Amino acid sequence: MAERIGFIGLGIMGRGMAANLLRAGHDVVVWNRTATRMAPLVEVGATAAASPAEVARRCPIVLICVSDTPDVEDVVEGPDGILRGLSAGSLVVDHSTISPSATIRLAEAVGAKGASWIDAPVSGGSEGAERGTLSIMAGGSDDDLERARPYLEAFGSTITHVGGVGDGQRVKIVNQVLVVGTQLAVSEALLFADAAGLDLDQTLAAVTGGAAGSWMLANRGPQMAVRDWRPGFTIDLQQKDLRLALAAADEVGVPMPGTSLIYQLYRSLQAAGLGEEGNHALVKALERMAGHEMGHA
Ligand code: NAP
């Protein structure tokens, strides 16, 4: 029998994911810190709760998608957090990208209430959340994932069980290292193309389908060509993910020189006040070095 689903965090990702749960016919209770963001979901059938604790009281399965480690800690352990409302047998699924070690600690806190935890960070951008085509990398027990799977299928087209609690976050770090390396390559390549006088649309058409093709090139390349910096994923969150990656790499003693460089480039964009632009605005850090602006608005 279908279980009622709670959804906490209706940002760029969460609102699309929650909308897809409703579209699939599920009974969904939502909570968002900024209450006005709940209205569009309520209009299409969700019930609004007054706090994360209320979501946990009303729903045996609670999904979370908020920004950073301290934010997940707030919604779980805060004064009105889900720990106040969880029952034995409840399941918490965290779709946020956060620290693997904090994840293990939070799973233990939830476990002390007789409830369980899956870390299930996502990839696929705002487009994937809206279309229901996210990739989900899940850490937790087989039984818990099988219980959650029918709901995750509402917004995820690839659900991979990668290991125990914390391993979902570790695989997401792998994903983010790949994403930013590609982003830097796309930025350098398109800036060169423009400075060399090539037509960006033709250049993208020539290389997107070949061996150099990537999600980043296909989705963000055309946006960069017209200087559209609206975020699918913000610079602030991208920089946060690289902080998590460098900390986790440090724990296992693996050097990440490329990722460290990109972390600093994103930091320079934050310092310039661009933290709310999309992560593809990475090219602006290179434009400053080159003294050349690419593309045309
Ligand atoms: P976003 O648009 O900035 O939304 C963040 C959400 O978290 C908002 O609902 C915000 O509430 C809530 N929040 C933040 N701090 C909170 C706190 N202390 N207490 C309660 N709620 C809090 O971010 P997003 O792009 O949806 O990303 C959400 C998560 O998914 C992040 O961990 C991100 O790294 C990950 N992710 C994002 C993408 C992407 O392409 N966007 C892709 C994969 C994974 P308010 O509305 O009140 O601000």
Coordinates of C-alpha atoms and ligand atoms in Angstrom, one line a residue:
M1 CA 0.0 0.0 0.0
A2 CA 1.3 3.4 -0.9
E3 CA 2.7 5.4 2.0
R4 CA 2.3 9.2 2.5
I5 CA 5.4 11.1 1.5
G6 CA 6.8 14.2 3.2
F7 CA 9.0 16.6 1.2
I8 CA 11.2 19.2 2.9
G9 CA 13.0 21.8 0.8
L10 CA 11.3 23.2 -2.3
G11 CA 14.2 25.0 -4.0
I12 CA 15.3 24.6 -7.6
M13 CA 15.5 20.8 -7.2
G14 CA 12.9 20.0 -4.5
R15 CA 10.0 21.8 -6.2
G16 CA 10.4 19.7 -9.4
M17 CA 10.8 16.5 -7.4
A18 CA 7.8 17.1 -5.3
A19 CA 5.7 18.1 -8.3
N20 CA 6.6 14.8 -10.0
L21 CA 5.5 12.8 -6.8
L22 CA 2.1 14.5 -7.0
R23 CA 1.9 13.9 -10.8
A24 CA 2.5 10.2 -10.1
G25 CA -0.5 10.2 -7.8
H26 CA 1.2 10.2 -4.4
D27 CA -0.1 11.7 -1.2
V28 CA 2.5 14.5 -0.4
V29 CA 3.0 16.7 2.6
V30 CA 5.4 19.6 2.0
W31 CA 7.4 22.0 4.2
N32 CA 9.7 24.8 3.1
R33 CA 11.4 27.4 5.3
T34 CA 10.2 30.3 3.1
A35 CA 6.5 29.5 3.3
T36 CA 5.5 31.2 0.0
R37 CA 7.4 28.5 -1.9
M38 CA 4.8 25.9 -0.8
A39 CA 1.8 27.6 -2.6
P40 CA 2.5 26.3 -6.1
L41 CA 2.7 22.7 -4.8
V42 CA -0.4 23.1 -2.7
E43 CA -2.2 24.3 -5.8
V44 CA -1.5 21.0 -7.5
G45 CA -2.5 18.8 -4.5
A46 CA 0.1 18.9 -1.8
T47 CA -0.7 19.6 1.9
A48 CA 1.5 22.2 3.6
A49 CA 2.9 21.4 7.1
A50 CA 4.0 24.0 9.7
S51 CA 7.4 22.4 10.5
P52 CA 9.7 19.5 9.6
A53 CA 8.5 17.8 12.9
E54 CA 4.9 18.0 11.6
V55 CA 6.0 16.4 8.3
A56 CA 7.7 13.6 10.2
R57 CA 4.6 13.1 12.4
R58 CA 2.3 12.8 9.4
C59 CA 4.5 10.9 7.0
P60 CA 6.3 7.5 7.4
I61 CA 8.7 8.4 4.6
V62 CA 10.4 11.9 4.7
L63 CA 12.4 13.2 1.8
I64 CA 14.8 16.1 2.3
C65 CA 16.4 18.4 -0.4
V66 CA 18.0 21.5 1.2
S67 CA 21.3 23.2 0.6
D68 CA 24.3 22.2 2.8
T69 CA 25.3 20.0 5.8
P70 CA 24.3 22.6 8.5
D71 CA 20.9 22.9 6.8
V72 CA 20.2 19.2 6.9
E73 CA 21.3 19.3 10.5
D74 CA 18.8 22.1 11.1
V75 CA 15.8 20.3 9.6
V76 CA 16.7 17.0 11.3
E77 CA 18.0 18.1 14.7
G78 CA 16.7 21.7 15.1
P79 CA 14.1 22.7 17.7
D80 CA 11.3 21.8 15.2
G81 CA 13.3 19.2 13.4
I82 CA 12.1 15.8 12.1
L83 CA 13.7 14.0 15.1
R84 CA 10.8 15.5 17.2
G85 CA 8.2 13.8 15.0
L86 CA 9.8 10.6 13.7
S87 CA 8.3 7.2 14.8
A88 CA 10.0 3.9 14.9
G89 CA 9.9 2.4 11.4
S90 CA 10.0 5.7 9.6
L91 CA 12.4 6.3 6.8
V92 CA 14.4 9.5 6.0
V93 CA 15.8 9.9 2.5
D94 CA 18.2 12.8 2.1
H95 CA 18.6 14.1 -1.5
S96 CA 20.8 17.0 -0.5
T97 CA 24.5 16.9 -1.3
I98 CA 26.3 17.0 2.1
S99 CA 29.2 15.6 4.0
P100 CA 29.5 11.8 4.1
S101 CA 30.7 11.8 7.7
A102 CA 27.9 14.1 8.9
T103 CA 25.5 11.8 7.0
I104 CA 26.7 8.8 9.1
R105 CA 26.2 10.8 12.3
L106 CA 22.7 11.9 11.3
A107 CA 21.8 8.4 10.3
E108 CA 22.8 7.3 13.8
A109 CA 20.6 10.0 15.4
V110 CA 17.7 8.9 13.3
G111 CA 18.5 5.2 14.1
A112 CA 18.3 6.0 17.8
K113 CA 14.6 6.7 17.2
G114 CA 14.1 3.3 15.5
A115 CA 14.0 5.0 12.1
S116 CA 16.4 4.6 9.2
W117 CA 18.3 6.7 6.7
I118 CA 19.2 6.6 3.0
D119 CA 21.5 9.2 1.5
A120 CA 20.3 9.6 -2.0
P121 CA 21.9 12.7 -3.7
V122 CA 20.9 13.4 -7.2
S123 CA 22.4 14.5 -10.5
G124 CA 20.7 15.8 -13.6
G125 CA 20.1 19.5 -12.8
S126 CA 16.9 21.4 -12.6
E127 CA 15.9 20.0 -16.0
G128 CA 16.2 16.4 -14.6
A129 CA 14.1 17.4 -11.5
E130 CA 11.4 18.9 -13.7
R131 CA 11.3 16.0 -16.2
G132 CA 11.7 13.2 -13.6
T133 CA 14.9 12.0 -15.2
L134 CA 17.3 12.4 -12.3
S135 CA 20.2 10.0 -11.5
I136 CA 20.0 8.9 -7.9
M137 CA 23.0 7.4 -6.1
A138 CA 21.7 5.7 -2.9
G139 CA 23.5 4.6 0.2
G140 CA 21.7 2.5 2.8
S141 CA 20.2 -1.0 3.3
D142 CA 18.5 -3.0 0.5
D143 CA 15.2 -3.1 2.4
D144 CA 15.1 0.6 2.9
L145 CA 15.9 1.3 -0.7
E146 CA 13.3 -1.2 -2.0
R147 CA 10.7 0.6 0.3
A148 CA 11.7 4.0 -1.1
R149 CA 12.2 3.0 -4.7
P150 CA 8.5 3.4 -6.0
Y151 CA 8.6 7.0 -4.8
L152 CA 12.1 7.8 -6.0
E153 CA 11.0 6.5 -9.5
A154 CA 8.6 9.5 -9.7
F155 CA 11.6 11.8 -10.3
G156 CA 14.5 9.4 -10.9
S157 CA 15.1 7.4 -14.1
T158 CA 18.4 5.8 -12.8
I159 CA 18.5 4.6 -9.2
T160 CA 21.8 3.0 -8.3
H161 CA 22.4 1.3 -4.9
V162 CA 26.1 2.2 -4.4
G163 CA 26.7 0.9 -0.8
G164 CA 25.9 1.6 2.8
V165 CA 25.0 4.9 4.5
G166 CA 27.4 7.7 3.4
D167 CA 28.4 6.0 0.1
G168 CA 25.7 7.8 -1.8
Q169 CA 27.3 11.1 -0.8
R170 CA 30.8 9.7 -1.7
V171 CA 29.6 8.8 -5.2
K172 CA 28.0 12.2 -5.5
I173 CA 31.5 13.7 -4.8
V174 CA 32.8 11.5 -7.7
N175 CA 30.1 13.0 -9.8
Q176 CA 30.9 16.6 -8.9
V177 CA 34.6 16.2 -9.5
L178 CA 33.7 15.0 -13.0
V179 CA 31.2 17.8 -13.5
V180 CA 33.6 20.6 -12.6
G181 CA 36.4 19.2 -14.7
T182 CA 34.1 19.1 -17.6
Q183 CA 32.9 22.6 -16.8
L184 CA 36.4 24.0 -16.9
A185 CA 37.1 22.2 -20.2
V186 CA 33.9 23.6 -21.7
S187 CA 34.8 27.1 -20.5
E188 CA 38.3 27.1 -21.9
A189 CA 37.2 25.6 -25.2
L190 CA 34.4 28.0 -25.8
L191 CA 36.4 31.1 -24.7
F192 CA 39.2 30.0 -27.1
A193 CA 36.6 29.5 -29.9
D194 CA 35.1 32.9 -29.4
A195 CA 38.5 34.7 -29.1
A196 CA 39.7 32.9 -32.3
G197 CA 36.7 34.3 -34.2
L198 CA 34.8 31.0 -34.6
D199 CA 31.0 31.0 -34.7
L200 CA 29.9 29.5 -31.3
D201 CA 26.7 27.9 -32.7
Q202 CA 28.6 26.2 -35.5
T203 CA 31.3 25.1 -33.1
L204 CA 28.9 23.6 -30.7
A205 CA 27.1 21.8 -33.5
A206 CA 30.4 20.4 -34.7
V207 CA 31.6 19.0 -31.3
T208 CA 28.6 18.3 -29.2
G209 CA 27.8 14.9 -30.8
G210 CA 31.4 13.6 -31.0
A211 CA 33.9 12.1 -28.5
A212 CA 34.1 15.5 -26.6
G213 CA 30.3 15.5 -26.0
S214 CA 29.0 15.8 -22.5
W215 CA 25.9 16.8 -20.6
M216 CA 27.6 20.1 -19.6
L217 CA 28.5 20.9 -23.2
A218 CA 25.0 20.0 -24.6
N219 CA 23.0 21.8 -21.9
R220 CA 25.2 24.7 -20.7
G221 CA 27.3 25.4 -23.9
P222 CA 24.3 27.0 -25.7
Q223 CA 23.5 29.0 -22.6
M224 CA 27.1 30.3 -22.3
A225 CA 27.1 31.2 -26.0
V226 CA 24.2 33.7 -25.3
R227 CA 25.6 34.8 -21.9
D228 CA 22.5 33.4 -20.1
W229 CA 23.8 32.9 -16.5
R230 CA 20.5 31.8 -15.0
P231 CA 21.2 29.0 -12.6
G232 CA 20.3 25.4 -12.9
F233 CA 22.9 25.0 -10.2
T234 CA 24.3 28.0 -8.4
I235 CA 28.0 28.9 -8.0
D236 CA 27.5 29.0 -4.2
L237 CA 26.3 25.4 -4.2
Q238 CA 28.9 24.2 -6.7
Q239 CA 31.6 25.8 -4.5
K240 CA 30.1 24.0 -1.5
D241 CA 30.3 20.7 -3.3
L242 CA 34.0 21.2 -4.0
R243 CA 34.6 22.0 -0.4
L244 CA 33.0 18.6 0.5
A245 CA 35.0 16.9 -2.2
L246 CA 38.4 18.3 -1.0
A247 CA 37.6 17.5 2.6
A248 CA 36.6 13.9 1.7
A249 CA 39.7 13.5 -0.6
D250 CA 41.8 14.8 2.3
E251 CA 40.4 12.1 4.6
V252 CA 41.6 9.3 2.3
G253 CA 44.9 11.1 1.3
V254 CA 44.1 11.6 -2.4
P255 CA 45.4 14.8 -4.1
M256 CA 42.9 16.7 -6.3
P257 CA 45.0 19.4 -7.9
G258 CA 42.5 20.1 -10.7
T259 CA 39.5 20.3 -8.3
S260 CA 41.5 22.5 -6.0
L261 CA 42.1 25.0 -8.8
I262 CA 38.4 25.1 -9.8
Y263 CA 37.4 25.5 -6.2
Q264 CA 39.6 28.7 -6.1
L265 CA 38.2 29.9 -9.4
Y266 CA 34.6 29.6 -8.0
R267 CA 35.8 31.3 -4.8
S268 CA 37.0 34.3 -7.0
L269 CA 33.5 34.5 -8.6
Q270 CA 31.8 34.4 -5.2
A271 CA 34.2 37.3 -4.1
A272 CA 33.0 39.2 -7.2
G273 CA 29.4 38.8 -6.0
L274 CA 28.4 36.2 -8.6
G275 CA 27.5 33.3 -6.2
E276 CA 23.8 33.2 -7.3
E277 CA 24.7 32.8 -11.0
G278 CA 24.8 29.4 -12.6
N279 CA 27.9 27.2 -12.3
H280 CA 28.6 27.6 -16.1
A281 CA 29.5 31.2 -15.3
L282 CA 32.9 29.6 -14.3
V283 CA 34.0 31.0 -17.7
K284 CA 33.9 34.5 -16.3
A285 CA 36.9 33.7 -14.1
L286 CA 38.8 32.8 -17.3
E287 CA 37.4 35.8 -19.2
R288 CA 39.0 38.1 -16.6
M289 CA 42.4 36.4 -17.2
A290 CA 42.0 36.6 -21.0
G291 CA 40.7 40.1 -21.1
H292 CA 38.0 38.8 -23.5
E293 CA 34.3 38.3 -23.1
M294 CA 32.8 35.4 -25.1
G295 CA 29.4 35.1 -26.7
H296 CA 26.6 37.6 -27.3
A297 CA 23.5 38.3 -25.2
Ligands
NAP1 P1 18.2 26.0 -3.8 O1 17.3 26.3 -5.0 O2 19.1 27.0 -3.3 O3 17.2 25.5 -2.6 C1 17.6 25.2 -1.3 C2 16.5 24.8 -0.5 O4 17.0 24.5 0.8 C3 15.4 25.8 -0.3 O5 14.1 25.2 -0.2 C4 15.8 26.4 1.0 O6 14.7 27.1 1.7 C5 16.2 25.2 1.8 N1 17.1 25.5 2.9 C6 18.3 26.0 2.9 N2 18.8 26.1 4.1 C7 17.8 25.7 5.0 C8 17.7 25.6 6.4 N3 18.8 25.9 7.2 N4 16.6 25.2 6.9 C9 15.5 24.8 6.1 N5 15.6 24.9 4.8 C10 16.7 25.3 4.2 O7 19.1 24.7 -4.0 P2 18.8 23.4 -5.0 O8 19.5 23.7 -6.3 O9 17.4 23.0 -5.0 O10 19.8 22.3 -4.3 C11 19.3 21.6 -3.2 C12 20.3 20.4 -2.9 O11 20.4 19.6 -4.1 C13 21.7 20.9 -2.6 O12 22.4 20.1 -1.7 C14 22.4 20.8 -4.0 O13 23.8 20.7 -3.9 C15 21.7 19.6 -4.5 N6 21.7 19.5 -6.0 C16 21.3 20.5 -6.8 C17 21.4 20.3 -8.2 C18 21.0 21.5 -9.1 O14 21.3 21.3 -10.3 N7 20.4 22.5 -8.7 C19 21.7 19.1 -8.7 C20 22.0 18.1 -7.9 C21 22.0 18.2 -6.6 P3 14.3 28.6 1.4 O15 13.3 28.5 0.2 O16 13.7 29.1 2.6 O17 15.6 29.3 1.0

